mmCIF file of C-alpha atoms and ligand atoms in Angstrom:
data_model
loop_
_atom_site.group_PDB
_atom_site.id
_atom_site.type_symbol
_atom_site.label_atom_id
_atom_site.label_comp_id
_atom_site.label_asym_id
_atom_site.label_seq_id
_atom_site.Cartn_x
_atom_site.Cartn_y
_atom_site.Cartn_z
ATOM 1 C CA MET A 1 49.381 91.909 14.335
ATOM 2 C CA THR A 2 48.718 94.964 12.185
ATOM 3 C CA VAL A 3 51.035 95.408 9.242
ATOM 4 C CA ALA A 4 53.341 98.266 10.117
ATOM 5 C CA GLY A 5 55.532 100.646 8.253
ATOM 6 C CA ARG A 6 55.731 102.114 4.795
ATOM 7 C CA VAL A 7 56.761 100.083 1.781
ATOM 8 C CA LEU A 8 60.333 100.780 0.692
ATOM 9 C CA ILE A 9 60.648 97.987 -1.893
ATOM 10 C CA SER A 10 57.524 96.387 -3.288
ATOM 11 C CA GLU A 11 56.947 92.680 -3.791
ATOM 12 C CA GLN A 12 56.955 93.252 -7.547
ATOM 13 C CA ASP A 13 60.278 95.124 -7.478
ATOM 14 C CA ILE A 14 61.837 92.376 -5.357
ATOM 15 C CA ARG A 15 60.603 89.724 -7.780
ATOM 16 C CA ARG A 16 61.984 91.602 -10.781
ATOM 17 C CA ARG A 17 65.383 92.244 -9.190
ATOM 18 C CA VAL A 18 65.770 88.684 -7.906
ATOM 19 C CA ALA A 19 65.048 87.408 -11.420
ATOM 20 C CA GLU A 20 67.754 89.729 -12.803
ATOM 21 C CA MET A 21 70.238 88.610 -10.180
ATOM 22 C CA GLY A 22 69.448 84.975 -10.884
ATOM 23 C CA ALA A 23 70.005 85.477 -14.607
ATOM 24 C CA GLN A 24 73.343 87.183 -13.988
ATOM 25 C CA ILE A 25 74.492 84.459 -11.587
ATOM 26 C CA SER A 26 73.407 81.748 -14.038
ATOM 27 C CA ALA A 27 75.478 83.399 -16.775
ATOM 28 C CA ASP A 28 78.499 83.736 -14.478
ATOM 29 C CA TYR A 29 78.303 80.089 -13.369
ATOM 30 C CA PRO A 30 77.346 78.089 -16.453
ATOM 31 C CA GLN A 31 78.404 74.869 -14.740
ATOM 32 C CA GLY A 32 77.171 73.616 -11.433
ATOM 33 C CA PRO A 33 76.870 72.744 -8.781
ATOM 34 C CA LEU A 34 76.898 76.181 -7.202
ATOM 35 C CA TYR A 35 76.800 76.032 -3.414
ATOM 36 C CA LEU A 36 74.343 78.567 -2.027
ATOM 37 C CA ILE A 37 75.014 79.270 1.632
ATOM 38 C CA GLY A 38 72.228 81.083 3.440
ATOM 39 C CA ILE A 39 72.953 82.961 6.642
ATOM 40 C CA LEU A 40 70.219 82.261 9.161
ATOM 41 C CA LYS A 41 67.667 83.441 9.567
ATOM 42 C CA GLY A 42 67.134 86.568 7.523
ATOM 43 C CA SER A 43 68.251 85.149 4.181
ATOM 44 C CA CYS A 44 65.691 82.329 4.006
ATOM 45 C CA PHE A 45 63.158 83.975 1.681
ATOM 46 C CA PHE A 46 65.778 85.566 -0.550
ATOM 47 C CA LEU A 47 67.666 82.295 -0.811
ATOM 48 C CA ALA A 48 64.522 80.350 -1.689
ATOM 49 C CA ASP A 49 63.579 82.787 -4.450
ATOM 50 C CA LEU A 50 67.118 83.298 -5.752
ATOM 51 C CA ALA A 51 67.765 79.551 -5.927
ATOM 52 C CA ARG A 52 64.742 79.155 -8.177
ATOM 53 C CA ALA A 53 65.855 82.058 -10.370
ATOM 54 C CA ILE A 54 69.223 80.384 -11.060
ATOM 55 C CA SER A 55 69.243 77.910 -13.929
ATOM 56 C CA THR A 56 72.601 76.402 -12.948
ATOM 57 C CA PRO A 57 72.212 73.404 -10.626
ATOM 58 C CA VAL A 58 72.596 74.513 -7.005
ATOM 59 C CA ARG A 59 73.158 72.891 -3.652
ATOM 60 C CA ILE A 60 71.860 74.569 -0.527
ATOM 61 C CA ASP A 61 73.282 74.839 2.961
ATOM 62 C CA PHE A 62 72.867 77.169 5.921
ATOM 63 C CA ILE A 63 75.134 78.716 8.490
ATOM 64 C CA GLY A 64 74.163 80.460 11.721
ATOM 65 C CA ILE A 65 75.910 83.515 13.132
ATOM 66 C CA SER A 66 75.164 85.614 16.142
ATOM 67 C CA SER A 67 76.791 88.955 16.730
ATOM 68 C CA TYR A 68 77.056 90.607 20.094
ATOM 69 C CA GLY A 69 76.229 94.229 20.738
ATOM 70 C CA LYS A 70 74.326 94.813 17.488
ATOM 71 C CA ASN A 71 74.072 98.476 18.410
ATOM 72 C CA ASN A 72 77.740 98.642 19.184
ATOM 73 C CA THR A 73 79.091 96.901 16.151
ATOM 74 C CA THR A 74 82.599 98.235 16.615
ATOM 75 C CA SER A 75 83.108 95.309 18.997
ATOM 76 C CA GLY A 76 82.790 93.049 15.962
ATOM 77 C CA GLU A 77 82.261 89.992 18.117
ATOM 78 C CA VAL A 78 80.690 87.186 16.166
ATOM 79 C CA LYS A 79 79.937 83.586 17.082
ATOM 80 C CA LEU A 80 79.092 80.580 14.936
ATOM 81 C CA THR A 81 75.780 79.076 16.110
ATOM 82 C CA LYS A 82 75.251 76.531 13.327
ATOM 83 C CA ASP A 83 77.916 75.212 11.022
ATOM 84 C CA LEU A 84 77.522 74.039 7.447
ATOM 85 C CA ASP A 85 76.468 70.459 6.852
ATOM 86 C CA LEU A 86 78.431 70.205 3.598
ATOM 87 C CA SER A 87 82.119 70.484 2.788
ATOM 88 C CA ILE A 88 82.838 73.381 0.440
ATOM 89 C CA GLU A 89 86.426 72.456 -0.351
ATOM 90 C CA GLY A 90 87.054 72.905 -4.060
ATOM 91 C CA CYS A 91 83.502 74.179 -4.630
ATOM 92 C CA ASP A 92 82.041 77.359 -6.088
ATOM 93 C CA VAL A 93 80.318 79.102 -3.202
ATOM 94 C CA LEU A 94 77.803 81.931 -3.201
ATOM 95 C CA VAL A 95 77.031 83.317 0.249
ATOM 96 C CA VAL A 96 73.450 84.585 0.294
ATOM 97 C CA GLU A 97 72.550 87.361 2.706
ATOM 98 C CA ASP A 98 69.465 89.516 3.180
ATOM 99 C CA ILE A 99 71.282 92.687 4.216
ATOM 100 C CA VAL A 100 74.802 94.011 4.621
ATOM 101 C CA ASP A 101 74.841 96.610 7.354
ATOM 102 C CA SER A 102 78.058 97.110 9.346
ATOM 103 C CA GLY A 103 79.655 94.271 7.388
ATOM 104 C CA VAL A 104 80.721 92.533 10.612
ATOM 105 C CA THR A 105 78.810 89.322 9.831
ATOM 106 C CA LEU A 106 80.054 88.890 6.272
ATOM 107 C CA ASN A 107 83.590 90.008 7.033
ATOM 108 C CA TYR A 108 83.801 87.303 9.696
ATOM 109 C CA LEU A 109 82.148 84.673 7.523
ATOM 110 C CA SER A 110 84.297 85.403 4.498
ATOM 111 C CA HIS A 111 87.427 84.720 6.510
ATOM 112 C CA LEU A 112 85.938 81.621 8.131
ATOM 113 C CA LEU A 113 84.768 80.083 4.858
ATOM 114 C CA ALA A 114 87.966 80.970 2.988
ATOM 115 C CA GLN A 115 89.851 78.702 5.418
ATOM 116 C CA ARG A 116 87.832 75.791 4.033
ATOM 117 C CA LYS A 117 89.395 76.272 0.626
ATOM 118 C CA PRO A 118 86.430 76.740 -1.703
ATOM 119 C CA ARG A 119 87.379 77.062 -5.362
ATOM 120 C CA SER A 120 85.647 80.431 -5.461
ATOM 121 C CA MET A 121 83.501 82.470 -3.117
ATOM 122 C CA ARG A 122 81.275 85.453 -3.800
ATOM 123 C CA ILE A 123 78.511 87.265 -1.943
ATOM 124 C CA ALA A 124 74.948 87.999 -3.017
ATOM 125 C CA ALA A 125 72.957 90.384 -0.844
ATOM 126 C CA LEU A 126 69.466 91.651 -1.461
ATOM 127 C CA LEU A 127 69.963 94.871 0.482
ATOM 128 C CA ASP A 128 73.045 96.965 1.063
ATOM 129 C CA LYS A 129 73.391 99.870 3.507
ATOM 130 C CA PRO A 130 76.833 101.185 2.532
ATOM 131 C CA SER A 131 76.563 104.203 4.820
ATOM 132 C CA ARG A 132 76.755 101.882 7.843
ATOM 133 C CA ARG A 133 79.822 99.926 6.820
ATOM 134 C CA GLN A 134 82.504 99.303 9.439
ATOM 135 C CA ARG A 135 84.155 96.233 7.932
ATOM 136 C CA ALA A 136 85.158 95.773 4.321
ATOM 137 C CA VAL A 137 82.882 93.436 2.366
ATOM 138 C CA GLU A 138 82.883 92.866 -1.377
ATOM 139 C CA VAL A 139 79.310 92.274 -2.491
ATOM 140 C CA LYS A 140 79.419 90.858 -6.013
ATOM 141 C CA TYR A 141 75.650 90.679 -6.529
ATOM 142 C CA SER A 142 73.722 93.462 -4.833
ATOM 143 C CA GLY A 143 69.967 93.852 -5.104
ATOM 144 C CA PHE A 144 69.193 97.302 -3.763
ATOM 145 C CA ARG A 145 71.178 100.022 -2.038
ATOM 146 C CA ILE A 146 69.084 101.473 0.737
ATOM 147 C CA PRO A 147 69.420 104.431 3.089
ATOM 148 C CA ASP A 148 70.127 104.054 6.795
ATOM 149 C CA GLU A 149 66.607 103.192 7.898
ATOM 150 C CA PHE A 150 65.299 100.261 9.927
ATOM 151 C CA VAL A 151 63.780 97.781 7.494
ATOM 152 C CA VAL A 152 61.706 94.656 8.006
ATOM 153 C CA GLY A 153 60.065 92.063 5.794
ATOM 154 C CA TYR A 154 61.194 89.494 3.220
ATOM 155 C CA GLY A 155 63.225 87.780 5.947
ATOM 156 C CA LEU A 156 64.191 90.826 8.011
ATOM 157 C CA ASP A 157 62.779 91.081 11.498
ATOM 158 C CA TYR A 158 62.168 93.403 14.376
ATOM 159 C CA ALA A 159 62.310 91.301 17.566
ATOM 160 C CA GLU A 160 61.490 88.246 15.380
ATOM 161 C CA ASP A 161 58.323 89.799 13.911
ATOM 162 C CA TYR A 162 57.602 90.831 10.309
ATOM 163 C CA ARG A 163 59.916 88.332 8.576
ATOM 164 C CA ALA A 164 57.122 86.902 6.401
ATOM 165 C CA LEU A 165 56.020 90.216 4.904
ATOM 166 C CA PRO A 166 56.288 89.931 1.110
ATOM 167 C CA ASP A 167 57.832 93.395 0.748
ATOM 168 C CA VAL A 168 60.522 95.437 2.509
ATOM 169 C CA ARG A 169 59.162 98.121 4.806
ATOM 170 C CA VAL A 170 60.601 100.908 6.920
ATOM 171 C CA LEU A 171 59.636 100.952 10.567
ATOM 172 C CA ASP A 172 59.758 104.628 11.417
ATOM 173 C CA GLY A 173 60.452 105.798 14.921
ATOM 174 C CA LEU A 174 62.969 103.093 15.821
HETATM 175 C C1 LIG B 201 71.150 90.542 10.365
HETATM 176 C C2 LIG B 201 71.161 90.258 8.873
HETATM 177 C C3 LIG B 201 72.607 89.992 8.590
HETATM 178 C C4 LIG B 201 73.327 90.881 9.578
HETATM 179 C C5 LIG B 201 73.812 92.102 8.890
HETATM 180 O O1 LIG B 201 71.135 89.335 11.044
HETATM 181 O O2 LIG B 201 70.356 89.148 8.560
HETATM 182 O O3 LIG B 201 72.956 88.648 8.807
HETATM 183 O O4 LIG B 201 72.372 91.240 10.586
HETATM 184 O O5 LIG B 201 74.392 92.991 9.802
HETATM 185 P P1 LIG B 201 75.929 93.360 9.817
HETATM 186 O O6 LIG B 201 76.354 93.683 8.391
HETATM 187 O O7 LIG B 201 75.930 94.590 10.692
HETATM 188 O O8 LIG B 201 76.705 92.234 10.399
HETATM 189 P P2 LIG B 201 70.708 89.167 12.570
HETATM 190 O O9 LIG B 201 71.943 89.062 13.403
HETATM 191 O O10 LIG B 201 69.732 90.252 12.928
HETATM 192 O O11 LIG B 201 70.017 87.749 12.571
HETATM 193 P P3 LIG B 201 68.754 87.206 11.738
HETATM 194 O O12 LIG B 201 69.189 87.097 10.293
HETATM 195 O O13 LIG B 201 68.447 85.895 12.361
HETATM 196 O O14 LIG B 201 67.628 88.215 11.900
#
């Protein structure tokens, strides 16, 4: 497969920003364990790098979500496809996401996870497209604000391709 698209955020810029985010999170959570919850599948690379940039002890879990009608997000229909393995009751939780777009996924998840009575819960997202927001989401740790363009790489896919690119690229013409 030929590598497509133009680079929006370079590997070096991602590395630098993830290190900054990790330092900030470490300062905000001096005591562990901090429960990092990755949303499958897009967050896997960000979670792996962020976890290693956090000096506080972390525990790692994953949750799977599928949303219907991605191009018609006003429906806001979301389904849980894989639940957490760990209990988060009484724990400090950081939900780790690659991108916040309409906000449907994180809005749903925030409500779902809050019912499990964590001690605290915040969101870290590498990319944020605020212009697309349809549901309110409070992103405490945000890596980059990006324009409304279709991006792939560093976990983000187009029809399951491009996730393993080391940078974030724009696929024009989609
Ligand atoms: C993408 C992305 C977020 C969500 C953001 O996931 O990884 O989880 O969409 O969009 P939203 O803010 O509009 O809800 P996707 O459903 O494409 O699954 P994937 O992570 O497995 O690629």
